[in-house]
Amino acid sequence: DAKTTQPPSMDCAEGRAANLPCNHSTISGNEYVYWYRQIHSQGPQYIIHGLKNNETNEMASLIITEDRKSSTLILPHATLRDTAVYYCIVGAGSSNTGKLIFGQGTTLQVKP
Amino acid sequence: DAGVIQSPRHEVTEMGQEVTLRCKPISGHDYLFWYRQTMMRGLELLIYFNNNVPIDDSGMPEDRFSAKMPNASFSTLKIQPSEPRDSAVYFCASSLRAVNTEAFFGQGTRLTVV
């Protein structure tokens, strides 16, 4: 499975866009990029995923570079409730097994 | 659907006792995953099932851990005997298929072994 690199922590002002980067330089051609977040001690929550094209849903936008070696999750108008650990996951494995392997993620602190 | 349901939410047990954690996946989901989360090791995948069959249990720490899925609507994770180092939050998740989909996580079971 491809590995990901994320900054350990980031701050964002409430109401501003939060841009969370992720490097995945060893990604394979058929591997998706998934983003999940975990608020305090709740179960992880799915945000968005993509393969090649940029994606947008009601929660966020996912921008994937043309070479697919990195991506950025964008929360357009961060609120205090967006404070969480954000995980970028590449997978689910070269054989598409469905496994989600979580790294350490980025702790996003949204400040008033 | 009520989502992935785990029970109990909290469990405190004494070292050496058997512990059974339970999970009810979302109806119609073919994949079920068990994770463990600790401060030191983060979120670790323990085992996952496809159509009730265990596919990969390489994350199961040792023989004291076992997981079963007797039918599509129920799975258990058992620890026997339990040890203090097993204290963690255990999450169950389910998904419709392997890729190009989202996994839904339960609220977790916080296990404390004293």
PDB file of N, CA and C in Angstrom, chain A residues 2 37 48 69 79 108:
ATOM      1  N   ALA A   2       0.438   2.243  -0.755  1.00  0.00           N
ATOM      2  CA  ALA A   2       1.202   3.478  -0.821  1.00  0.00           C
ATOM      3  C   ALA A   2       1.161   4.191   0.524  1.00  0.00           C
ATOM      4  N   ARG A  37     -11.932  11.961   8.803  1.00  0.00           N
ATOM      5  CA  ARG A  37     -11.565  12.758   9.971  1.00  0.00           C
ATOM      6  C   ARG A  37     -12.121  12.110  11.223  1.00  0.00           C
ATOM      7  N   ILE A  48     -14.354  12.429   1.764  1.00  0.00           N
ATOM      8  CA  ILE A  48     -14.369  12.474   0.320  1.00  0.00           C
ATOM      9  C   ILE A  48     -13.312  11.521  -0.216  1.00  0.00           C
ATOM     10  N   LYS A  69       0.718  12.531  -7.287  1.00  0.00           N
ATOM     11  CA  LYS A  69       1.654  12.297  -6.185  1.00  0.00           C
ATOM     12  C   LYS A  69       1.309  13.106  -4.947  1.00  0.00           C
ATOM     13  N   THR A  79     -15.309  25.784  10.434  1.00  0.00           N
ATOM     14  CA  THR A  79     -15.986  26.164  11.672  1.00  0.00           C
ATOM     15  C   THR A  79     -15.292  25.467  12.844  1.00  0.00           C
ATOM     16  N   LEU A 108      -6.095  19.384  12.913  1.00  0.00           N
ATOM     17  CA  LEU A 108      -6.514  20.726  12.516  1.00  0.00           C
ATOM     18  C   LEU A 108      -7.205  21.396  13.685  1.00  0.00           C
TER      19      LEU A 108
END
